[in-house]
PDB file of C-alpha atoms and ligand atoms in Angstrom:
ATOM      1  CA  MET A 235      84.712  90.110 157.593  1.00  0.00           C
ATOM      2  CA  ARG A 236      86.010  93.672 157.424  1.00  0.00           C
ATOM      3  CA  THR A 237      85.153  96.038 154.610  1.00  0.00           C
ATOM      4  CA  ILE A 238      87.638  98.811 153.855  1.00  0.00           C
ATOM      5  CA  LEU A 239      86.315 101.519 151.571  1.00  0.00           C
ATOM      6  CA  VAL A 240      88.867 103.574 149.649  1.00  0.00           C
ATOM      7  CA  ALA A 241      87.182 106.784 148.600  1.00  0.00           C
ATOM      8  CA  ASN A 242      87.749 110.329 147.440  1.00  0.00           C
ATOM      9  CA  PRO A 243      85.498 111.747 144.720  1.00  0.00           C
ATOM     10  CA  LYS A 244      88.456 113.652 143.276  1.00  0.00           C
ATOM     11  CA  GLY A 245      89.681 111.839 140.170  1.00  0.00           C
ATOM     12  CA  GLY A 246      93.258 110.642 140.254  1.00  0.00           C
ATOM     13  CA  SER A 247      93.701 111.085 143.992  1.00  0.00           C
ATOM     14  CA  GLY A 248      95.215 107.612 144.347  1.00  0.00           C
ATOM     15  CA  LYS A 249      92.238 105.371 145.206  1.00  0.00           C
ATOM     16  CA  THR A 250      93.117 102.455 142.947  1.00  0.00           C
ATOM     17  CA  THR A 251      96.765 102.619 143.936  1.00  0.00           C
ATOM     18  CA  LEU A 252      95.844 102.534 147.612  1.00  0.00           C
ATOM     19  CA  ALA A 253      93.173  99.824 147.214  1.00  0.00           C
ATOM     20  CA  THR A 254      95.322  97.472 145.136  1.00  0.00           C
ATOM     21  CA  GLN A 255      98.351  97.899 147.409  1.00  0.00           C
ATOM     22  CA  LEU A 256      96.271  97.320 150.521  1.00  0.00           C
ATOM     23  CA  ALA A 257      94.676  94.204 149.020  1.00  0.00           C
ATOM     24  CA  GLY A 258      98.179  92.969 148.185  1.00  0.00           C
ATOM     25  CA  TRP A 259      99.414  93.550 151.730  1.00  0.00           C
ATOM     26  CA  LEU A 260      96.459  91.612 153.171  1.00  0.00           C
ATOM     27  CA  ALA A 261      96.969  88.784 150.674  1.00  0.00           C
ATOM     28  CA  GLY A 262     100.642  88.657 151.624  1.00  0.00           C
ATOM     29  CA  LYS A 263      99.523  88.246 155.234  1.00  0.00           C
ATOM     30  CA  ARG A 264      97.593  85.155 154.088  1.00  0.00           C
ATOM     31  CA  GLN A 265      94.232  86.827 154.523  1.00  0.00           C
ATOM     32  CA  ARG A 266      91.376  85.877 152.195  1.00  0.00           C
ATOM     33  CA  VAL A 267      90.813  89.175 150.432  1.00  0.00           C
ATOM     34  CA  VAL A 268      88.333  90.391 147.861  1.00  0.00           C
ATOM     35  CA  LEU A 269      89.096  93.477 145.802  1.00  0.00           C
ATOM     36  CA  ALA A 270      85.690  94.927 144.947  1.00  0.00           C
ATOM     37  CA  ASP A 271      85.902  97.232 141.955  1.00  0.00           C
ATOM     38  CA  HIS A 272      83.113  99.805 142.094  1.00  0.00           C
ATOM     39  CA  ASP A 273      84.539 101.893 139.268  1.00  0.00           C
ATOM     40  CA  PRO A 274      83.110 101.387 135.759  1.00  0.00           C
ATOM     41  CA  GLN A 275      86.597 102.251 134.465  1.00  0.00           C
ATOM     42  CA  ARG A 276      87.633  98.813 135.821  1.00  0.00           C
ATOM     43  CA  SER A 277      91.193  99.821 136.718  1.00  0.00           C
ATOM     44  CA  ALA A 278      91.385  97.486 139.728  1.00  0.00           C
ATOM     45  CA  THR A 279      89.842  94.611 137.751  1.00  0.00           C
ATOM     46  CA  GLU A 280      92.363  95.073 134.960  1.00  0.00           C
ATOM     47  CA  TRP A 281      95.223  95.327 137.456  1.00  0.00           C
ATOM     48  CA  LEU A 282      94.117  92.024 138.952  1.00  0.00           C
ATOM     49  CA  ALA A 283      93.987  90.408 135.500  1.00  0.00           C
ATOM     50  CA  ARG A 284      97.680  91.353 135.107  1.00  0.00           C
ATOM     51  CA  ARG A 285      98.629  89.919 138.506  1.00  0.00           C
ATOM     52  CA  PRO A 286     101.096  87.038 138.220  1.00  0.00           C
ATOM     53  CA  ALA A 287      99.659  83.725 139.406  1.00  0.00           C
ATOM     54  CA  LEU A 288     102.630  83.206 141.738  1.00  0.00           C
ATOM     55  CA  PHE A 289     101.826  86.289 143.822  1.00  0.00           C
ATOM     56  CA  PRO A 290      99.554  85.984 146.885  1.00  0.00           C
ATOM     57  CA  PRO A 291      96.020  85.573 145.525  1.00  0.00           C
ATOM     58  CA  ILE A 292      93.352  88.272 145.557  1.00  0.00           C
ATOM     59  CA  ILE A 293      89.788  87.535 144.461  1.00  0.00           C
ATOM     60  CA  GLY A 294      88.282  90.191 142.206  1.00  0.00           C
ATOM     61  CA  LEU A 295      84.711  91.417 142.213  1.00  0.00           C
ATOM     62  CA  PRO A 296      84.193  93.413 139.008  1.00  0.00           C
ATOM     63  CA  PRO A 297      81.884  96.436 138.786  1.00  0.00           C
ATOM     64  CA  GLY A 298      78.235  95.434 138.797  1.00  0.00           C
ATOM     65  CA  ALA A 299      78.914  91.961 140.229  1.00  0.00           C
ATOM     66  CA  ARG A 300      76.881  90.906 143.234  1.00  0.00           C
ATOM     67  CA  LYS A 301      78.588  90.347 146.572  1.00  0.00           C
ATOM     68  CA  GLY A 302      77.015  86.891 146.755  1.00  0.00           C
ATOM     69  CA  GLU A 303      79.346  85.767 143.994  1.00  0.00           C
ATOM     70  CA  VAL A 304      82.244  85.574 146.444  1.00  0.00           C
ATOM     71  CA  ARG A 305      80.336  84.306 149.479  1.00  0.00           C
ATOM     72  CA  GLY A 306      81.727  80.787 149.078  1.00  0.00           C
ATOM     73  CA  PHE A 307      85.199  82.274 149.377  1.00  0.00           C
ATOM     74  CA  ASP A 308      84.356  83.573 152.873  1.00  0.00           C
ATOM     75  CA  PRO A 309      86.585  86.651 152.697  1.00  0.00           C
ATOM     76  CA  GLN A 310      88.244  88.059 155.792  1.00  0.00           C
ATOM     77  CA  TYR A 311      88.603  91.424 154.078  1.00  0.00           C
ATOM     78  CA  VAL A 312      86.832  93.241 151.284  1.00  0.00           C
ATOM     79  CA  VAL A 313      88.717  96.234 149.893  1.00  0.00           C
ATOM     80  CA  VAL A 314      86.455  98.516 147.862  1.00  0.00           C
ATOM     81  CA  ASP A 315      87.978 100.685 145.138  1.00  0.00           C
ATOM     82  CA  SER A 316      85.377 103.386 144.537  1.00  0.00           C
ATOM     83  CA  ALA A 317      84.899 105.595 141.502  1.00  0.00           C
ATOM     84  CA  ALA A 318      85.686 109.266 141.071  1.00  0.00           C
ATOM     85  CA  GLY A 319      82.625 111.432 141.669  1.00  0.00           C
ATOM     86  CA  LEU A 320      81.134 109.129 144.318  1.00  0.00           C
ATOM     87  CA  HIS A 321      78.255 111.005 145.981  1.00  0.00           C
ATOM     88  CA  GLY A 322      74.616 110.847 147.016  1.00  0.00           C
ATOM     89  CA  ASP A 323      72.984 107.450 147.538  1.00  0.00           C
ATOM     90  CA  ASP A 324      75.990 105.539 146.192  1.00  0.00           C
ATOM     91  CA  LEU A 325      78.228 107.250 148.744  1.00  0.00           C
ATOM     92  CA  ALA A 326      75.718 106.650 151.548  1.00  0.00           C
ATOM     93  CA  ASP A 327      75.487 102.935 150.600  1.00  0.00           C
ATOM     94  CA  ALA A 328      79.265 102.592 150.426  1.00  0.00           C
ATOM     95  CA  VAL A 329      79.741 104.268 153.806  1.00  0.00           C
ATOM     96  CA  ARG A 330      77.002 102.149 155.401  1.00  0.00           C
ATOM     97  CA  GLY A 331      78.643  98.943 154.212  1.00  0.00           C
ATOM     98  CA  ALA A 332      82.142  99.833 155.435  1.00  0.00           C
ATOM     99  CA  ASP A 333      84.029  99.239 158.686  1.00  0.00           C
ATOM    100  CA  MET A 334      86.932 101.502 157.752  1.00  0.00           C
ATOM    101  CA  MET A 335      87.440 104.189 155.176  1.00  0.00           C
ATOM    102  CA  LEU A 336      90.737 105.358 153.748  1.00  0.00           C
ATOM    103  CA  VAL A 337      90.845 108.701 151.936  1.00  0.00           C
ATOM    104  CA  PRO A 338      93.870 109.298 149.706  1.00  0.00           C
ATOM    105  CA  VAL A 339      94.831 112.956 149.278  1.00  0.00           C
ATOM    106  CA  SER A 340      97.470 114.384 146.969  1.00  0.00           C
ATOM    107  CA  PRO A 341      99.343 117.595 147.752  1.00  0.00           C
ATOM    108  CA  SER A 342      97.574 119.906 145.331  1.00  0.00           C
ATOM    109  CA  ALA A 343      95.254 122.814 146.077  1.00  0.00           C
ATOM    110  CA  PHE A 344      92.578 121.205 143.887  1.00  0.00           C
ATOM    111  CA  ASP A 345      92.748 117.904 145.733  1.00  0.00           C
ATOM    112  CA  VAL A 346      92.762 119.566 149.124  1.00  0.00           C
ATOM    113  CA  ALA A 347      89.661 121.645 148.328  1.00  0.00           C
ATOM    114  CA  ALA A 348      87.774 118.639 146.945  1.00  0.00           C
ATOM    115  CA  THR A 349      88.781 116.522 149.921  1.00  0.00           C
ATOM    116  CA  ARG A 350      87.658 119.187 152.376  1.00  0.00           C
ATOM    117  CA  ARG A 351      84.187 119.163 150.789  1.00  0.00           C
ATOM    118  CA  PHE A 352      84.109 115.358 150.788  1.00  0.00           C
ATOM    119  CA  LEU A 353      85.046 115.124 154.467  1.00  0.00           C
ATOM    120  CA  ALA A 354      82.372 117.690 155.319  1.00  0.00           C
ATOM    121  CA  THR A 355      79.814 115.552 153.458  1.00  0.00           C
ATOM    122  CA  ILE A 356      80.738 112.290 155.117  1.00  0.00           C
ATOM    123  CA  GLY A 357      80.889 114.034 158.507  1.00  0.00           C
ATOM    124  CA  ASP A 358      77.086 114.047 158.401  1.00  0.00           C
ATOM    125  CA  ALA A 359      76.828 110.285 157.850  1.00  0.00           C
ATOM    126  CA  LYS A 360      75.604 108.394 160.896  1.00  0.00           C
ATOM    127  CA  PRO A 361      78.469 105.852 161.064  1.00  0.00           C
ATOM    128  CA  VAL A 362      80.977 108.713 161.040  1.00  0.00           C
ATOM    129  CA  ARG A 363      79.105 110.762 163.653  1.00  0.00           C
ATOM    130  CA  ARG A 364      78.779 107.705 165.908  1.00  0.00           C
ATOM    131  CA  GLY A 365      82.402 106.757 165.375  1.00  0.00           C
ATOM    132  CA  THR A 366      81.506 103.249 164.127  1.00  0.00           C
ATOM    133  CA  LEU A 367      83.270 103.941 160.825  1.00  0.00           C
ATOM    134  CA  ALA A 368      86.976 104.595 161.280  1.00  0.00           C
ATOM    135  CA  VAL A 369      88.228 107.182 158.799  1.00  0.00           C
ATOM    136  CA  GLY A 370      91.924 107.543 157.996  1.00  0.00           C
ATOM    137  CA  LEU A 371      93.646 109.924 155.598  1.00  0.00           C
ATOM    138  CA  VAL A 372      96.604 108.932 153.462  1.00  0.00           C
ATOM    139  CA  ALA A 373      98.871 111.577 151.957  1.00  0.00           C
ATOM    140  CA  MET A 374      99.696 110.298 148.483  1.00  0.00           C
ATOM    141  CA  ARG A 375     102.594 111.179 146.196  1.00  0.00           C
ATOM    142  CA  VAL A 376     104.375 113.294 148.768  1.00  0.00           C
ATOM    143  CA  ASP A 377     107.956 114.156 149.244  1.00  0.00           C
ATOM    144  CA  VAL A 378     107.934 114.919 152.960  1.00  0.00           C
ATOM    145  CA  ARG A 379     110.689 117.531 152.541  1.00  0.00           C
ATOM    146  CA  THR A 380     108.614 119.822 150.318  1.00  0.00           C
ATOM    147  CA  LEU A 381     106.517 122.849 151.160  1.00  0.00           C
ATOM    148  CA  SER A 382     103.438 121.331 149.530  1.00  0.00           C
ATOM    149  CA  ALA A 383     103.785 118.301 151.828  1.00  0.00           C
ATOM    150  CA  ALA A 384     103.953 120.628 154.832  1.00  0.00           C
ATOM    151  CA  GLU A 385     100.867 122.467 153.597  1.00  0.00           C
ATOM    152  CA  LEU A 386      99.049 119.189 153.089  1.00  0.00           C
ATOM    153  CA  ASP A 387      99.945 118.122 156.622  1.00  0.00           C
ATOM    154  CA  ALA A 388      98.655 121.421 157.992  1.00  0.00           C
ATOM    155  CA  PHE A 389      95.332 120.901 156.226  1.00  0.00           C
ATOM    156  CA  LEU A 390      95.041 117.264 157.248  1.00  0.00           C
ATOM    157  CA  ASP A 391      95.829 118.177 160.845  1.00  0.00           C
ATOM    158  CA  GLY A 392      92.601 120.090 161.187  1.00  0.00           C
ATOM    159  CA  VAL A 393      90.064 117.763 159.598  1.00  0.00           C
ATOM    160  CA  GLY A 394      89.201 115.625 162.607  1.00  0.00           C
ATOM    161  CA  HIS A 395      90.470 112.325 161.194  1.00  0.00           C
ATOM    162  CA  PRO A 396      93.971 110.917 161.617  1.00  0.00           C
ATOM    163  CA  LEU A 397      96.593 111.159 158.915  1.00  0.00           C
ATOM    164  CA  VAL A 398      97.768 107.566 158.965  1.00  0.00           C
ATOM    165  CA  ALA A 399     100.570 107.531 156.395  1.00  0.00           C
ATOM    166  CA  HIS A 400     102.592 109.398 153.791  1.00  0.00           C
ATOM    167  CA  LEU A 401     103.376 107.509 150.601  1.00  0.00           C
ATOM    168  CA  ARG A 402     106.079 108.884 148.356  1.00  0.00           C
ATOM    169  CA  ASP A 403     105.771 109.848 144.724  1.00  0.00           C
ATOM    170  CA  ALA A 404     107.703 107.025 143.111  1.00  0.00           C
ATOM    171  CA  GLN A 405     107.939 105.061 139.903  1.00  0.00           C
ATOM    172  CA  VAL A 406     107.612 101.861 141.881  1.00  0.00           C
ATOM    173  CA  TYR A 407     103.860 102.572 142.182  1.00  0.00           C
ATOM    174  CA  VAL A 408     103.564 103.157 138.452  1.00  0.00           C
ATOM    175  CA  HIS A 409     105.372  99.886 137.767  1.00  0.00           C
ATOM    176  CA  CYS A 410     103.185  98.036 140.251  1.00  0.00           C
ATOM    177  CA  ALA A 411     100.079  99.382 138.477  1.00  0.00           C
ATOM    178  CA  ARG A 412     101.415  98.098 135.180  1.00  0.00           C
ATOM    179  CA  ASP A 413     102.482  94.690 136.490  1.00  0.00           C
ATOM    180  CA  GLY A 414      99.582  93.650 138.732  1.00  0.00           C
ATOM    181  CA  ALA A 415     101.987  93.916 141.644  1.00  0.00           C
ATOM    182  CA  THR A 416     102.297  95.663 144.990  1.00  0.00           C
ATOM    183  CA  VAL A 417     105.322  96.923 146.868  1.00  0.00           C
ATOM    184  CA  PHE A 418     104.827  93.903 149.152  1.00  0.00           C
ATOM    185  CA  ASP A 419     105.498  91.543 146.247  1.00  0.00           C
ATOM    186  CA  LEU A 420     108.851  93.175 145.504  1.00  0.00           C
ATOM    187  CA  PRO A 421     112.246  92.317 146.976  1.00  0.00           C
ATOM    188  CA  ARG A 422     113.473  94.286 149.968  1.00  0.00           C
ATOM    189  CA  SER A 423     116.145  95.947 147.844  1.00  0.00           C
ATOM    190  CA  ARG A 424     113.454  97.652 145.732  1.00  0.00           C
ATOM    191  CA  ALA A 425     110.756  98.356 148.258  1.00  0.00           C
ATOM    192  CA  GLU A 426     112.156  98.648 151.761  1.00  0.00           C
ATOM    193  CA  GLN A 427     111.510 102.390 151.926  1.00  0.00           C
ATOM    194  CA  ASP A 428     107.908 101.805 150.862  1.00  0.00           C
ATOM    195  CA  TRP A 429     107.386  99.035 153.398  1.00  0.00           C
ATOM    196  CA  ASP A 430     108.503 101.511 156.052  1.00  0.00           C
ATOM    197  CA  GLN A 431     106.071 104.131 154.775  1.00  0.00           C
ATOM    198  CA  TRP A 432     103.214 101.621 154.742  1.00  0.00           C
ATOM    199  CA  ARG A 433     103.792 100.386 158.283  1.00  0.00           C
ATOM    200  CA  PRO A 434     101.653 103.009 160.094  1.00  0.00           C
ATOM    201  CA  LEU A 435      98.864 102.382 157.606  1.00  0.00           C
ATOM    202  CA  THR A 436      98.864  98.610 157.945  1.00  0.00           C
ATOM    203  CA  ARG A 437      99.030  99.003 161.732  1.00  0.00           C
ATOM    204  CA  TRP A 438      96.027 101.335 161.627  1.00  0.00           C
ATOM    205  CA  VAL A 439      94.075  98.753 159.625  1.00  0.00           C
ATOM    206  CA  ALA A 440      95.101  95.898 161.924  1.00  0.00           C
ATOM    207  CA  ARG A 441      94.218  97.917 165.021  1.00  0.00           C
ATOM    208  CA  HIS A 442      90.757  98.826 163.771  1.00  0.00           C
ATOM    209  CA  ALA A 443      90.093  95.310 162.512  1.00  0.00           C
ATOM    210  CA  ALA A 444      90.889  93.959 165.982  1.00  0.00           C
ATOM    211  CA  ARG A 445      88.871  96.649 167.765  1.00  0.00           C
ATOM    212  CA  GLN A 446      85.716  96.066 165.785  1.00  0.00           C
ATOM    213  CA  GLY A 447      85.339  92.475 167.018  1.00  0.00           C
ATOM    214  CA  ASP A 448      83.599  89.806 164.929  1.00  0.00           C
TER     215      ASP A 448
HETATM  216  N1  LIG B  32     102.573 107.291 145.234  1.00  0.00           N
HETATM  217  C1  LIG B  32     102.540 107.378 143.899  1.00  0.00           C
HETATM  218  N2  LIG B  32     103.673 107.569 143.180  1.00  0.00           N
HETATM  219  C2  LIG B  32     103.647 107.686 141.836  1.00  0.00           C
HETATM  220  N3  LIG B  32     102.524 107.606 141.097  1.00  0.00           N
HETATM  221  C3  LIG B  32     101.377 107.406 141.759  1.00  0.00           C
HETATM  222  C4  LIG B  32     101.302 107.278 143.172  1.00  0.00           C
HETATM  223  N4  LIG B  32     100.016 107.101 143.532  1.00  0.00           N
HETATM  224  C5  LIG B  32      99.315 107.106 142.388  1.00  0.00           C
HETATM  225  N5  LIG B  32     100.116 107.279 141.325  1.00  0.00           N
HETATM  226  C6  LIG B  32      99.714 107.376 139.905  1.00  0.00           C
HETATM  227  O1  LIG B  32      98.773 108.423 139.808  1.00  0.00           O
HETATM  228  C7  LIG B  32      97.745 108.089 138.890  1.00  0.00           C
HETATM  229  C8  LIG B  32      96.393 108.197 139.596  1.00  0.00           C
HETATM  230  O2  LIG B  32      96.350 107.225 140.626  1.00  0.00           O
HETATM  231  P1  LIG B  32      95.104 106.247 140.801  1.00  0.00           P
HETATM  232  O3  LIG B  32      94.700 105.652 139.495  1.00  0.00           O
HETATM  233  O4  LIG B  32      95.426 105.340 141.911  1.00  0.00           O
HETATM  234  O5  LIG B  32      93.998 107.328 141.243  1.00  0.00           O
HETATM  235  P2  LIG B  32      92.417 107.110 141.356  1.00  0.00           P
HETATM  236  O6  LIG B  32      91.960 107.974 142.475  1.00  0.00           O
HETATM  237  O7  LIG B  32      92.102 105.671 141.436  1.00  0.00           O
HETATM  238  O8  LIG B  32      91.910 107.686 139.962  1.00  0.00           O
HETATM  239  P3  LIG B  32      90.385 107.607 139.424  1.00  0.00           P
HETATM  240  O9  LIG B  32      89.659 108.688 140.190  1.00  0.00           O
HETATM  241  O10 LIG B  32      90.517 107.911 137.971  1.00  0.00           O
HETATM  242  O11 LIG B  32      89.878 106.243 139.712  1.00  0.00           O
HETATM  243  C9  LIG B  32      98.054 106.693 138.392  1.00  0.00           C
HETATM  244  O12 LIG B  32      98.734 106.793 137.164  1.00  0.00           O
HETATM  245  C10 LIG B  32      98.977 106.121 139.457  1.00  0.00           C
HETATM  246  O13 LIG B  32      99.867 105.146 138.933  1.00  0.00           O
HETATM  247 MG1  LIG B  33      90.736 104.513 140.339  1.00  0.00          MG
END
């Protein structure tokens, strides 16, 4: 079982979008996947409640639920959607329990500053220092042709963790949030550009999952 933590204490940075989409990609690959909602706002849980029954299944673990509740399901992946403001013991616990961590970052000066502080904090955690926790950054809501995207890239270049993907700012993500869907559930005609943007990210996940052994 692999646990992928999606974290950035900055509110609205794109955690739930990234976590739900990633869970959907894994489900589409016929993996048994649990989406663990660690946010009392329950956005991921509510998204899952809206998910059409015909789409590849994802098992939800609502906030406060115990992991044991899904043990019988024997998940291959657990994707954790964490809450804004994650810090202290909760952050240390989340990091300790994870095999990979994805950090969404939006191209705004506020997000960049908050993310810089967050990465400095997690840099002290043992699994990060030892390299047992793979950390990947995801640039969210970016138009790669803009200056702010270039500035974001420049920042992300120097933080010591790879920038694994750029995801565009697009209504398709807003619609997916509303409909319990992911870009992987949509027809090629609507989502091909997004599939292309996701490819380096899904490859990064697959590579680290394979590397970490059983
Ligand atoms: N690539 C994108 N394109 C367009 N809208 C996006 C994109 N990514 C996220 N959003 C929108 O931005 C808002 C914030 O995203 P999201 O809820 O995923 O952030 P979050 O980090 O989970 O927030 P919170 O800290 O409150 O849990 C949502 O309305 C979401 O639909
Ligand atoms: Mg969220």
